[in-house]
Structure formats: structure tokens, C-alpha cells
XYZ file of C-alpha atoms in Angstrom:
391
model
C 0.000 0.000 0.000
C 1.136 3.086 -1.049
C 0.493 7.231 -0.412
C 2.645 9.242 -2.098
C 1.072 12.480 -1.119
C 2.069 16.002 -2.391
C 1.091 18.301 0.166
C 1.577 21.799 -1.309
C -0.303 25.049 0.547
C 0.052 28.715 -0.996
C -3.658 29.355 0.002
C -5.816 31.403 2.461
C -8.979 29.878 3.684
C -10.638 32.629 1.941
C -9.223 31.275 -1.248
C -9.896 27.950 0.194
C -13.783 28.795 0.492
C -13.981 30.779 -2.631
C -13.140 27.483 -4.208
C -14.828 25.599 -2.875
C -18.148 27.743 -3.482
C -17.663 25.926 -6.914
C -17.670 22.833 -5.034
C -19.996 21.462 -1.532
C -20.750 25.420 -1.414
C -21.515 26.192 -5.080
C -24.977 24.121 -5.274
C -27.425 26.554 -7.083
C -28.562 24.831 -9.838
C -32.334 23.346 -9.693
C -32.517 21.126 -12.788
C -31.367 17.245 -12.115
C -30.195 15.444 -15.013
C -29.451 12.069 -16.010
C -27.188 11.162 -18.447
C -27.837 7.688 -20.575
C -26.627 6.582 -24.211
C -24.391 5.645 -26.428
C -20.599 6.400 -25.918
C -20.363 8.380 -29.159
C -22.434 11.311 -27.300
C -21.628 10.918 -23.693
C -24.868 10.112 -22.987
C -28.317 11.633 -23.835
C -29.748 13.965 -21.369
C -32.790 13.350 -19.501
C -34.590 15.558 -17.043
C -35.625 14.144 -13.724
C -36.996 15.646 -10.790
C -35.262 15.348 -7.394
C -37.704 14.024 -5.793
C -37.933 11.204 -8.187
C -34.008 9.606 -7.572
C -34.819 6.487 -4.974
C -32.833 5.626 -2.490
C -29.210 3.622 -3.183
C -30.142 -0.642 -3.271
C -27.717 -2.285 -1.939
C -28.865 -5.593 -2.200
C -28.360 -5.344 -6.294
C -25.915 -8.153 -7.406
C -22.457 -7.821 -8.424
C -21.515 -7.411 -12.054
C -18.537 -8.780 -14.349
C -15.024 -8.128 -13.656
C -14.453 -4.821 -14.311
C -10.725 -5.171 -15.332
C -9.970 -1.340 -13.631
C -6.353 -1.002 -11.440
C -7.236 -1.288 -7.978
C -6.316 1.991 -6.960
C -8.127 5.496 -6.250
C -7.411 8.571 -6.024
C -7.918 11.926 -4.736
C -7.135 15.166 -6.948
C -7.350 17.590 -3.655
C -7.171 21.769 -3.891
C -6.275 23.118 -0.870
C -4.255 21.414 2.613
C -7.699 22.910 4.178
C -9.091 21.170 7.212
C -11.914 19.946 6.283
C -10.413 18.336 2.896
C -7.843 16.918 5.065
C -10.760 15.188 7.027
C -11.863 13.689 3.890
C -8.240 12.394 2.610
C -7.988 10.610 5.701
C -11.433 8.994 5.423
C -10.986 8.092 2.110
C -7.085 6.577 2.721
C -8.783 4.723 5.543
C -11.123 2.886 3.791
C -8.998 2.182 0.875
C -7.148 0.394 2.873
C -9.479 -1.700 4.304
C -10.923 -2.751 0.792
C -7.018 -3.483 0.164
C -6.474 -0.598 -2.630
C -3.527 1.353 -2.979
C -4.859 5.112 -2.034
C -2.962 8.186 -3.980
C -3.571 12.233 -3.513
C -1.969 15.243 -4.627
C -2.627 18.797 -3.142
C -2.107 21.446 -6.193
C -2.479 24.517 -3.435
C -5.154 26.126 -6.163
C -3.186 25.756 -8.737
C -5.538 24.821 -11.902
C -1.855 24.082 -13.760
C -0.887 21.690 -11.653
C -4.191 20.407 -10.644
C -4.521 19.261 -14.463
C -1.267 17.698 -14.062
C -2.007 15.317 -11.027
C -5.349 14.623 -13.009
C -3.447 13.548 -15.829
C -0.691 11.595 -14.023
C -3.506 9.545 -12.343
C -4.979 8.580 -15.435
C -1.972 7.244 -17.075
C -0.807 5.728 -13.992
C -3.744 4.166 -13.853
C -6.555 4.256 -11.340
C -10.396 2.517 -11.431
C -12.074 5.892 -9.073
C -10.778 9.331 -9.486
C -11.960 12.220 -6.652
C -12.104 15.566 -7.833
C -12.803 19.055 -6.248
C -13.837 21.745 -8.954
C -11.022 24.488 -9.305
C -10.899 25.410 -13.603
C -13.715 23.364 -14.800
C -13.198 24.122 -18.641
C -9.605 22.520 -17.820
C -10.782 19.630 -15.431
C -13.804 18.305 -17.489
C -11.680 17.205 -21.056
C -9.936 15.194 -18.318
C -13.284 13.784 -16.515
C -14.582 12.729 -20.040
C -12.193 11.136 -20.757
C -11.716 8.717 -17.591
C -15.223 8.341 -17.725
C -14.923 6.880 -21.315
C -11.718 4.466 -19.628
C -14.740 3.160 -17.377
C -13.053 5.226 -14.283
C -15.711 6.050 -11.633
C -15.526 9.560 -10.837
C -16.471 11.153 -8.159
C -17.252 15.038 -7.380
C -18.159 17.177 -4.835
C -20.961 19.594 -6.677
C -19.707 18.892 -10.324
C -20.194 17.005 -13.456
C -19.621 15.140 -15.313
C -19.344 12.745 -12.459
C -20.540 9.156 -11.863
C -20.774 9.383 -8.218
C -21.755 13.649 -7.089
C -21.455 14.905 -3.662
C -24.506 17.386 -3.500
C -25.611 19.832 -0.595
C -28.531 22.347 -0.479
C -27.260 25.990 0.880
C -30.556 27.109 1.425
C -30.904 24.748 3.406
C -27.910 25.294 5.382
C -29.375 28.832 6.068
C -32.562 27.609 6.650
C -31.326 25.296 9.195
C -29.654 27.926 10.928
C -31.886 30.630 11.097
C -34.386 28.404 12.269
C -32.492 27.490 15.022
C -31.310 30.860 16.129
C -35.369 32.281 16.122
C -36.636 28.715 17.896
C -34.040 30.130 20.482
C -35.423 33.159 20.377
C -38.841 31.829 20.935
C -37.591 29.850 23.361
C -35.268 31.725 25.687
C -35.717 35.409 25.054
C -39.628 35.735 25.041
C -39.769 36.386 21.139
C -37.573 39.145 21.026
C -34.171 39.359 19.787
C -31.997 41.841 17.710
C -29.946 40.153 15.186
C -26.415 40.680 13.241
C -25.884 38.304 9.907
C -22.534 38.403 9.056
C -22.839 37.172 5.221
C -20.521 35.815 2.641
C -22.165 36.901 -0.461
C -19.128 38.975 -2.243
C -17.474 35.092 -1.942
C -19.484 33.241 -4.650
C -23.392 33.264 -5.841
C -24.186 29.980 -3.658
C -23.646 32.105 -0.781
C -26.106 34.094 -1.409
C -28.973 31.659 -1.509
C -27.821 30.532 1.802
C -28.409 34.361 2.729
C -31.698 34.100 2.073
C -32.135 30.338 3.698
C -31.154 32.484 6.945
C -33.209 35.747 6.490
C -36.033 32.615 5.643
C -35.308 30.799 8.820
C -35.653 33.877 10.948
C -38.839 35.298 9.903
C -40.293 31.896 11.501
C -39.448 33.589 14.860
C -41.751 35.940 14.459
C -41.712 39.775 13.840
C -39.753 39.797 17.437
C -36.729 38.445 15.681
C -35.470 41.418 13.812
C -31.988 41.477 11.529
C -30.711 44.894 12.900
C -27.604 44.605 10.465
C -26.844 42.408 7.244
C -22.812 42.817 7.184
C -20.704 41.359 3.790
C -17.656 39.737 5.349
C -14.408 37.931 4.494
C -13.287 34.260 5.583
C -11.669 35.706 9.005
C -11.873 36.025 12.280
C -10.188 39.220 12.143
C -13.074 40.620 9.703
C -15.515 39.205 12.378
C -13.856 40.754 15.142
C -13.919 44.083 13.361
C -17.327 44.279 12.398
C -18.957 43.070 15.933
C -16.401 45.368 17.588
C -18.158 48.394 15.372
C -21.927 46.854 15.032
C -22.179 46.221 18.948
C -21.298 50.276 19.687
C -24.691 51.092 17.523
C -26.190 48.216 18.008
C -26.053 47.087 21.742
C -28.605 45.281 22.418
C -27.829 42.459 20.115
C -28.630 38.668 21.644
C -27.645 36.787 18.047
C -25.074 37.106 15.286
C -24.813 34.523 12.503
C -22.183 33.568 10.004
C -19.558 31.312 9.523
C -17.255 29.706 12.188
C -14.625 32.214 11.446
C -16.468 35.411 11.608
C -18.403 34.602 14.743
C -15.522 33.504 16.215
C -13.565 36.930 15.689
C -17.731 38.364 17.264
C -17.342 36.080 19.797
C -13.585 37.366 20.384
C -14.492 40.914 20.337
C -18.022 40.695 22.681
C -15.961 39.167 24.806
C -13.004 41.646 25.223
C -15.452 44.401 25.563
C -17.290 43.130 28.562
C -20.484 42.439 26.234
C -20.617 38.786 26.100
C -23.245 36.776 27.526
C -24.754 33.226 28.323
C -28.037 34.549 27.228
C -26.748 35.140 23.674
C -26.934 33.136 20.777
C -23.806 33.089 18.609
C -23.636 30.542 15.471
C -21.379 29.621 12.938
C -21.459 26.900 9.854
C -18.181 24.954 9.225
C -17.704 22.565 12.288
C -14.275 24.720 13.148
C -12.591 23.157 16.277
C -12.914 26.121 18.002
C -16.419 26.982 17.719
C -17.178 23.541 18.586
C -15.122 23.519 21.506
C -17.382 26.518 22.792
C -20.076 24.541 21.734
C -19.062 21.610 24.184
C -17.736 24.427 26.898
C -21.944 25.599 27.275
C -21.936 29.757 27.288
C -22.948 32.193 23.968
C -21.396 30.306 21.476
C -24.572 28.148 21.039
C -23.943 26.204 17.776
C -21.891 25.117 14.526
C -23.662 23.646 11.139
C -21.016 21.379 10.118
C -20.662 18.803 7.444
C -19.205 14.932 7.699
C -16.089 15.571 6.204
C -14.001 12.388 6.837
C -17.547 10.215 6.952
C -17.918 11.834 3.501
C -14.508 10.569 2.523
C -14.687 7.388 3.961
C -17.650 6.411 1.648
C -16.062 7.850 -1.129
C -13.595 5.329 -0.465
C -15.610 2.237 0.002
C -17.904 3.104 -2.947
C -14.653 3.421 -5.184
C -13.643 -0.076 -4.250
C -17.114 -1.203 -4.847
C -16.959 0.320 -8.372
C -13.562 -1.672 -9.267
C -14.827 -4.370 -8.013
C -17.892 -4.355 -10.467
C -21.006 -3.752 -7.412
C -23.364 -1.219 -8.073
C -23.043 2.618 -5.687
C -25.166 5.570 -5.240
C -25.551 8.120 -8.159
C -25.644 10.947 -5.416
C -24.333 11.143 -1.656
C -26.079 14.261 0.243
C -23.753 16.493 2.284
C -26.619 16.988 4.948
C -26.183 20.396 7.370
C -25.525 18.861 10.944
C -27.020 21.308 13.932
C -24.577 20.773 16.358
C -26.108 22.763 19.323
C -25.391 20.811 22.780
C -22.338 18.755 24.291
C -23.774 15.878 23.803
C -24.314 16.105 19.768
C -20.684 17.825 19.308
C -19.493 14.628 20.742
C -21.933 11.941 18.946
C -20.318 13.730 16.067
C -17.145 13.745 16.815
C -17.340 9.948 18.237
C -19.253 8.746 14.808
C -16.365 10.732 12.906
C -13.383 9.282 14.389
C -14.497 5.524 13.801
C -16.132 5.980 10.051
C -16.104 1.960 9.364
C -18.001 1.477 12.749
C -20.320 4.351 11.492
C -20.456 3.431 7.398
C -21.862 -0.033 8.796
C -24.737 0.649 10.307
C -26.317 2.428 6.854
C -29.148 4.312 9.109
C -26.341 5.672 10.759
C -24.327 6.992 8.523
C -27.000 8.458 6.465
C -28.514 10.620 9.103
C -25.101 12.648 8.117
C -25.096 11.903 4.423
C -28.163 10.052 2.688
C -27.311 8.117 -0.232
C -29.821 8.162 -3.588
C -29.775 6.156 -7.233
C -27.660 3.381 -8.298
C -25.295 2.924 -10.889
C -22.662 0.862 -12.021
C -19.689 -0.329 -14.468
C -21.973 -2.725 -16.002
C -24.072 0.858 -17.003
C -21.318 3.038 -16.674
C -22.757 5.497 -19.203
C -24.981 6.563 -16.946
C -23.302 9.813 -14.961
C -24.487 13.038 -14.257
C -24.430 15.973 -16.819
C -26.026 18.498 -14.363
C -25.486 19.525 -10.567
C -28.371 17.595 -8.351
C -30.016 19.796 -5.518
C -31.694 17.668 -2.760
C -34.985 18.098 -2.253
């Protein structure tokens, strides 16, 4: 078993979540395609609603030999947390279905990015993992491991066999929903609000913008968003802004945003003597740091975070199943996780650090990341020509 990983940095996280807006963040797209046909064309388009994609079968029988290398790989972006998370998960269970396990890091570097592609390929792999970065670059590449018979997998991107989809409404939804229930809850209806958003970062963001403004308004007209501030990826931005809002504003009991910004609100409330348990702070990311205030009990209330290393650890298995000729899921949901008390931070963290005890029980693992369609060599033409939203 091998791992010859390049691990090359040269980013910022902003950089880091710009790109991957064109990845887990960049779901916008409402039309679902599948794609089935003849070689010659790639497959001919067909338009299917979301709601119409069943859940993965399992039980469906193993096809031929498939004849691939038993190897996958991982064309990683950025030495980012998170993507770390899912290299590990991924080299994990490669090496439990006994398949050598390669990545490369190209540090956002669509040149080399291309390159490791291309090095994979005529190495020789049977599943290729791919983050978007220069699609009009990446795709000629995609095609044409998908014509070799190469299962390849995506995170928001096509054309894919296997795409990792997420719904960033409903990751604003989720938590604006949670910060008015609070409201409702604890502060008698009433709370003044500051959403620190990401908009200026990549269109996706701003559908999850209005997934929070959405979530809110189900507190009632007692929940009120007394400033809507553009940020970066920073805690320094966040601690700037709150340090300015909270002089005009300071009566404010929530404040929204990613990890990073709330952190730096978090940071500056508490430096000026303004922090308190009664407040609801909450970011989306599953930073170590906000969830370690999670777990701690006090304002910082709650983190959205996705399975990262579950993800990759599925990834993993199901590109082993490919190679080995059994039939996968067409789509695996990145599903928003409301971590809000101790005790879920820790389920999380606990299902996260054992993935194959977690990946076995399938009810389990889906409650993180629900798996839909099947597909496999046998009808490899089938692969997706659109990004899926879930329902």
C-alpha cells in the first residue's frame, strides 16, 4: 500500500472557500439530469426531478469483472481542514478494501491540478476524486476517464458518476431556524440580530443568505436582523465588524455567520465586557474552536457542520465497490448537521473518528449523508451531466 502524497499550501482559507463555493458550497442549480446513451455522445440527457431519484439498493448483485487497477485517487485543492478530514477517510477505507490510495494537493493551482489529473490517469486508477477548481480545464480530463470506465467522483460537479450534492438554502434555513426557535424559546420572542454574510465570496452564498433571512422570519416579527454585514473568511473581519456593530447596536442577543467570523464576534463581545450566556452566537463549518465553545456551554450556542471524513470514507468504500464491479449511489447528500449541545458535538465527533463502525450501520451513517440512485460499471454510461439539488 502506497500514499505518495504532495502536500503543497500557498492558500488562504478565503481562497480555500472561494473554491470551494464551486464545489460542496456552489450548489445553485435546480434542474437534475441524467445522463444515458451511447458512448459516441456521452450520454443523452434526460430531465428528472429530485424528488424522483430512490434511495441507493444495496442488495443489487455484483456485475462482471471490471478489469480497472485497484487503486483510487484523490485530486485535492487546498491542505484545508476539512479536505484533510476527507483524505484521511478516504485513505482509511482504501485500505481496508485493500487498494492502494494516492492524492496530490495542487495549493489552487488549476496548472498543476490538471497535471495530477493527468498523471492519475496514465498511472492508472479505477475511481478518481475531484474538487472543482478550472472546470473548462478539469472536465476534457473527466470525459475522458469516464470513457476508460473510471468512476468519478465530485463534490458539486459534473460530469461525475458518483456527485457529492448539498442544499445551501438549506444550510441557512437550518440555521436561522435554530437561532429564532431560540429566540422563541429563551428570550420571550424578542431578539436583535447581526448576519454576518458571505455573499461577495461566490453566488451559492447568497442563496444561503436568504435560507437564513427565511429561517428567521419563523421567529416571528420579534426576531429582527438589525444589520446584514458582507464579510471575508476571518476572524479578524468578524472581530472588526462586531467590535463596530455592537457600539450602535447594543442590544444584540444573536449574530450569525460562519465559524470564522463569529468567532472573531465572539472574540471581540468578549473583550469588551459584552458577552453573555443569554446570547446566541452561530457559525457553519464545524471549526474546532467553535465547537469547543459549543461543548464548553456559554454564547457560542452552535456550529452547522458537514461529515467531512464520513464523507470521505464512503467515497472510499464506494470506489472499491466500483472496481470491483457492485453497483453505488448516483448521489451522496452532504446533509447540514445542527450541532447545538455537548452531547451532539461529541456523537459527532465519536461517529467521525471511527467511520467503518459508522459506514456499517447504513441508518447511521445516512442521518449525516443520505445516499440516492444506483449505478454501475456494467451501465457506466450513466453519470451526471447536471449539478443535483436535494430536495
Amino acid at each position: 500500500m502506497s500514499d505518495p502524497s504532495i502536500w503543497e499550501s500557498g492558500h488562504t482559507r478565503k481562497d480555500t472557500l472561494r473554491y470551494t463555493a464551486a464545489g460542496l458550497l456552489g450548489l445553485t442549480a435546480f434542474d437534475l439530469f441524467a445522463a444515458s446513451g451511447a458512448a459516441a455522445t456521452h450520454g443523452s440527457e434526460l430531465l428528472v426531478a429530485a424528488g424522483k431519484l430512490a434511495p441507493w439498493d444495496s442488495t443489487r448483485p455484483k456485475g462482471p469483472a471490471t478489469g480497472l487497477p485497484r487503486r483510487i485517487a484523490w485530486a485535492n485543492t487546498a491542505a484545508a481542514e476539512f479536505f484533510l478530514a476527507l483524505t484521511a477517510g478516504m485513505k482509511e477505507a482504501s485500505k481496508r478494501r485493500n487498494m492502494d490510495f494516492v492524492t496530490a494537493i495542487s495549493g489552487n493551482d488549476p496548472a498543476k491540478n490538471i497535471e495530477q489529473m493527468e498523471s492519475f490517469l496514465a498511472r492508472g486508477v479505477g475511481t478518481m476524486m475531484m474538487q472543482p477548481l478550472n472546470l473548462a480545464t478539469q472536465r476534457p480530463v473527466m470525459r475522458r476517464a469516464l470513457d476508460s470506465g473510471i468512476c468519478v467522483e465530485g463534490l458539486i460537479t459534473f460530469p461525475t458518476t458518483l456527485q457529492i450534492a448539498a442544499s445551501q438554502y438549506k444550510v441557512g434555513f437550518t440555521q436561522g431556524k435554530a437561532a429564532a426557535d431560540y429566540a422563541k424559546r429563551r428570550l420571550g420572542g424578542k431578539a436583535e440580530v447581526l448576519y454576518m454574510n458571505l455573499d461577495s465570496l461566490a453566488p451559492a452564498l447568497v442563496v444561503r443568505h436568504k435560507g437564513v433571512l427565511a429561517g428567521l422570519k419563523t421567529g416571528g416579527s420579534g426576531v429582527k436582523v438589525v444589520s446584514d454585514q458582507g464579510v471575508d473568511v476571518s476572524v479578524e473581519t468578524g472581530f472588526k465588524v462586531m467590535s463596530t456593530v455592537i457600539q450602535a447596536k447594543p442590544n444584540i442577543k444573536i449574530v450569525l455567520g460562519g465559524d470564522s467570523a463569529v468567532l472573531g464576534a465572539y472574540q471581540a463581545l468578549d473583550q469588551a465586557g459584552k458577552l453573555s450566556r443569554d446570547m446566541y452566537l452561530s457559525g457553519v463549518d464545524g471549526d474546532r474552536q467553535a465547537l469547543a465553545l459549543v461543548k464548553r456551554g456559554g454564547a457560542y450556542k452552535a456550529s452547522i457542520a458537514f461529515a467531512w471524513k464520513l464523507m470521505g470514507y464512503g467515497l472510499g468504500q464506494f470506489g472499491a465497490d466500483w472496481i470491483e464491479g457492485k453497483s453505488i449511489p448516483r448521489v451522496m447528500v452532504a446533509a447540514p448537521i445542527l450541532l447545538d449541545s455537548p452531547a451532539k458535538v461529541r456523537k459527532y465527533e465519536s461517529d467521525s473518528a471511527n467511520p467503518a463502525a459508522t459506514f456499517a450501520s447504513r441508518a447511521r451513517y445516512e442521518k449525516y449523508l443520505p445516499l440516492l440512485g444506483n449505478v454501475s460499471f456494467a451501465n457506466q454510461k450513466l453519470y451526471w451531466k447536471k449539478e443535483y439539488v436535494p430536495a
